[in-house]
mmCIF file of C-alpha atoms in Angstrom:
data_model
loop_
_atom_site.group_PDB
_atom_site.id
_atom_site.type_symbol
_atom_site.label_atom_id
_atom_site.label_comp_id
_atom_site.label_asym_id
_atom_site.label_seq_id
_atom_site.Cartn_x
_atom_site.Cartn_y
_atom_site.Cartn_z
ATOM 1 C CA MET A 1285 -88.829 61.747 30.256
ATOM 2 C CA ASN A 1286 -85.878 59.454 29.622
ATOM 3 C CA THR A 1287 -84.451 57.133 32.156
ATOM 4 C CA ALA A 1288 -81.317 59.128 32.918
ATOM 5 C CA ASN A 1289 -83.258 62.280 33.929
ATOM 6 C CA MET A 1290 -85.637 60.109 36.107
ATOM 7 C CA LYS A 1291 -82.472 58.814 37.996
ATOM 8 C CA ILE A 1292 -81.077 62.174 38.560
ATOM 9 C CA GLN A 1293 -84.586 63.490 39.797
ATOM 10 C CA THR A 1294 -84.937 60.485 42.119
ATOM 11 C CA SER A 1295 -81.275 60.897 43.294
ATOM 12 C CA LEU A 1296 -81.948 64.591 44.154
ATOM 13 C CA LYS A 1297 -85.198 63.862 45.988
ATOM 14 C CA ASN A 1298 -83.487 61.325 48.083
ATOM 15 C CA ASN A 1299 -80.550 63.694 48.702
ATOM 16 C CA THR A 1300 -78.010 61.244 47.523
ATOM 17 C CA SER A 1301 -75.777 61.278 44.498
ATOM 18 C CA LYS A 1302 -75.218 58.299 42.177
ATOM 19 C CA ASN A 1303 -72.297 56.946 44.296
ATOM 20 C CA GLY A 1304 -74.308 57.012 47.536
ATOM 21 C CA ILE A 1305 -72.905 60.045 49.209
ATOM 22 C CA ALA A 1306 -75.453 62.418 50.691
ATOM 23 C CA VAL A 1307 -75.696 65.724 48.751
ATOM 24 C CA ASP A 1308 -75.987 67.491 51.943
ATOM 25 C CA SER A 1309 -72.663 66.038 53.388
ATOM 26 C CA LEU A 1310 -71.081 66.814 50.106
ATOM 27 C CA SER A 1311 -72.004 70.397 50.070
ATOM 28 C CA ASP A 1312 -71.036 70.692 53.673
ATOM 29 C CA SER A 1313 -67.717 69.157 52.831
ATOM 30 C CA ARG A 1314 -67.123 71.576 49.969
ATOM 31 C CA THR A 1315 -68.189 74.588 52.264
ATOM 32 C CA ASN A 1316 -65.803 73.332 54.926
ATOM 33 C CA TRP A 1317 -63.009 73.309 52.289
ATOM 34 C CA ALA A 1318 -63.888 76.705 51.252
ATOM 35 C CA HIS A 1319 -63.743 77.997 54.780
ATOM 36 C CA GLU A 1320 -60.391 76.241 55.204
ATOM 37 C CA ARG A 1321 -58.973 77.915 52.060
ATOM 38 C CA THR A 1322 -60.185 81.258 53.210
ATOM 39 C CA ARG A 1323 -58.568 80.801 56.627
ATOM 40 C CA LEU A 1324 -55.282 79.839 55.035
ATOM 41 C CA ALA A 1325 -55.335 82.640 52.664
ATOM 42 C CA LYS A 1326 -56.012 85.100 55.497
ATOM 43 C CA GLU A 1327 -53.102 83.699 57.413
ATOM 44 C CA ARG A 1328 -50.828 84.228 54.407
ATOM 45 C CA THR A 1329 -52.089 87.723 53.975
ATOM 46 C CA PHE A 1330 -51.460 88.409 57.564
ATOM 47 C CA SER A 1331 -47.988 87.178 57.188
ATOM 48 C CA ALA A 1332 -47.473 89.481 54.206
ATOM 49 C CA TRP A 1333 -48.698 92.399 56.200
ATOM 50 C CA LEU A 1334 -46.140 91.660 58.911
ATOM 51 C CA ARG A 1335 -43.282 91.203 56.293
ATOM 52 C CA SER A 1336 -44.189 94.564 54.945
ATOM 53 C CA GLY A 1337 -44.290 96.256 58.391
ATOM 54 C CA LEU A 1338 -40.998 94.671 59.249
ATOM 55 C CA SER A 1339 -39.412 95.952 56.018
ATOM 56 C CA ALA A 1340 -40.678 99.539 56.599
ATOM 57 C CA VAL A 1341 -39.304 99.487 60.192
ATOM 58 C CA GLY A 1342 -36.142 98.205 58.969
ATOM 59 C CA VAL A 1343 -35.731 100.821 56.161
ATOM 60 C CA GLY A 1344 -36.477 103.534 58.642
ATOM 61 C CA LEU A 1345 -33.929 102.378 61.187
ATOM 62 C CA GLY A 1346 -31.407 101.837 58.447
ATOM 63 C CA LEU A 1347 -31.932 105.286 57.070
ATOM 64 C CA ALA A 1348 -31.747 106.945 60.441
ATOM 65 C CA LYS A 1349 -28.886 105.005 61.814
ATOM 66 C CA LEU A 1350 -26.698 103.724 58.914
ATOM 67 C CA LEU A 1351 -26.442 106.839 56.999
ATOM 68 C CA PRO A 1352 -25.034 109.350 59.462
ATOM 69 C CA SER A 1353 -22.879 111.231 56.991
ATOM 70 C CA VAL A 1354 -25.862 112.294 54.781
ATOM 71 C CA GLU A 1355 -26.601 116.074 55.283
ATOM 72 C CA PRO A 1356 -28.940 117.507 56.487
ATOM 73 C CA ARG A 1357 -29.112 114.988 59.184
ATOM 74 C CA TRP A 1358 -32.675 115.850 60.373
ATOM 75 C CA MET A 1359 -33.925 114.824 57.000
ATOM 76 C CA MET A 1360 -32.675 111.300 57.203
ATOM 77 C CA GLN A 1361 -34.207 111.209 60.853
ATOM 78 C CA ALA A 1362 -37.535 112.491 59.520
ATOM 79 C CA ILE A 1363 -37.724 109.965 56.670
ATOM 80 C CA GLY A 1364 -36.630 107.185 59.179
ATOM 81 C CA ILE A 1365 -39.445 108.263 61.530
ATOM 82 C CA LEU A 1366 -41.984 108.151 58.629
ATOM 83 C CA PHE A 1367 -41.004 104.626 57.600
ATOM 84 C CA ILE A 1368 -41.059 103.328 61.188
ATOM 85 C CA GLY A 1369 -44.384 104.989 61.743
ATOM 86 C CA ALA A 1370 -45.648 103.476 58.563
ATOM 87 C CA GLY A 1371 -44.420 100.027 59.578
ATOM 88 C CA GLY A 1372 -46.421 100.365 62.835
ATOM 89 C CA ILE A 1373 -49.632 101.315 60.956
ATOM 90 C CA VAL A 1374 -49.122 98.296 58.669
ATOM 91 C CA PHE A 1375 -48.860 96.058 61.724
ATOM 92 C CA VAL A 1376 -52.222 97.396 63.013
ATOM 93 C CA MET A 1377 -53.959 97.169 59.566
ATOM 94 C CA GLY A 1378 -52.722 93.626 59.285
ATOM 95 C CA TYR A 1379 -54.182 92.725 62.668
ATOM 96 C CA ARG A 1380 -57.464 94.399 61.882
ATOM 97 C CA THR A 1381 -57.942 92.758 58.531
ATOM 98 C CA TYR A 1382 -57.101 89.263 59.934
ATOM 99 C CA HIS A 1383 -59.308 89.731 62.961
ATOM 100 C CA ASN A 1384 -62.345 90.884 60.906
ATOM 101 C CA VAL A 1385 -62.277 87.950 58.575
ATOM 102 C CA MET A 1386 -61.644 85.344 61.383
ATOM 103 C CA LYS A 1387 -64.418 86.822 63.298
ATOM 104 C CA LYS A 1388 -66.822 86.009 60.468
ATOM 105 C CA LEU A 1389 -65.315 82.551 60.033
ATOM 106 C CA GLU A 1390 -65.619 81.833 63.886
ATOM 107 C CA GLU A 1391 -69.368 82.671 63.656
ATOM 108 C CA ASP A 1392 -69.626 79.797 61.355
ATOM 109 C CA GLY A 1393 -67.727 77.574 63.858
ATOM 110 C CA PHE A 1394 -64.395 77.548 62.140
ATOM 111 C CA ARG A 1395 -61.140 78.193 64.011
ATOM 112 C CA GLY A 1396 -57.795 79.532 63.071
ATOM 113 C CA ILE A 1397 -54.786 80.681 65.010
ATOM 114 C CA PRO A 1398 -56.094 82.080 68.278
ATOM 115 C CA SER A 1399 -56.816 85.886 68.092
ATOM 116 C CA ILE A 1400 -54.977 86.463 71.358
ATOM 117 C CA PHE A 1401 -51.733 85.060 69.921
ATOM 118 C CA ILE A 1402 -52.070 87.254 66.764
ATOM 119 C CA GLY A 1403 -52.881 90.303 69.047
ATOM 120 C CA VAL A 1404 -49.859 89.548 71.211
ATOM 121 C CA LEU A 1405 -47.546 89.135 68.259
ATOM 122 C CA THR A 1406 -48.853 92.452 66.734
ATOM 123 C CA ALA A 1407 -48.471 94.115 70.037
ATOM 124 C CA MET A 1408 -44.870 92.964 70.253
ATOM 125 C CA LEU A 1409 -44.065 94.155 66.796
ATOM 126 C CA LEU A 1410 -45.809 97.482 67.470
ATOM 127 C CA LEU A 1411 -43.791 97.850 70.614
ATOM 128 C CA GLY A 1412 -40.621 97.329 68.753
ATOM 129 C CA ALA A 1413 -41.562 99.973 66.169
ATOM 130 C CA ILE A 1414 -42.148 102.359 68.933
ATOM 131 C CA LEU A 1415 -38.867 101.602 70.546
ATOM 132 C CA GLY A 1416 -37.275 102.185 67.125
ATOM 133 C CA LEU A 1417 -38.985 105.476 66.924
ATOM 134 C CA ILE A 1418 -37.759 106.586 70.316
ATOM 135 C CA LEU A 1419 -34.261 105.475 69.382
ATOM 136 C CA VAL A 1420 -34.297 107.586 66.124
ATOM 137 C CA ILE A 1421 -35.872 110.471 67.949
ATOM 138 C CA LEU A 1422 -33.562 110.679 70.945
ATOM 139 C CA GLU A 1423 -30.435 110.616 68.762
#
């Protein structure tokens, strides 16, 4: 066995790398960074869900309210209702996917944006979509 291999084996037995950093702390550090990247990616994904839902609600309200001259009128209302409903569903799906991943990360001791804040934000957007639906239906 050559000298380099012996040094590597000794280093691994002592749980240290050649620069003196403990291997355990290095792997923990890398795991922490991986969790942080996962959390940030999940927050970006949640943001994308919200943008998609807001776009759907906006298209639905726009079709129902800004195109009054299109005949038959009921068709524009129906399409608007479908878009607004789809936006509301997207809000809920975004919350559920965010919550499920964050629950797994929190089991490992990692924290993100508090779930109560994400839940309240989602509920407010869902309430806005419901009010938009009522506005379109009662016309």
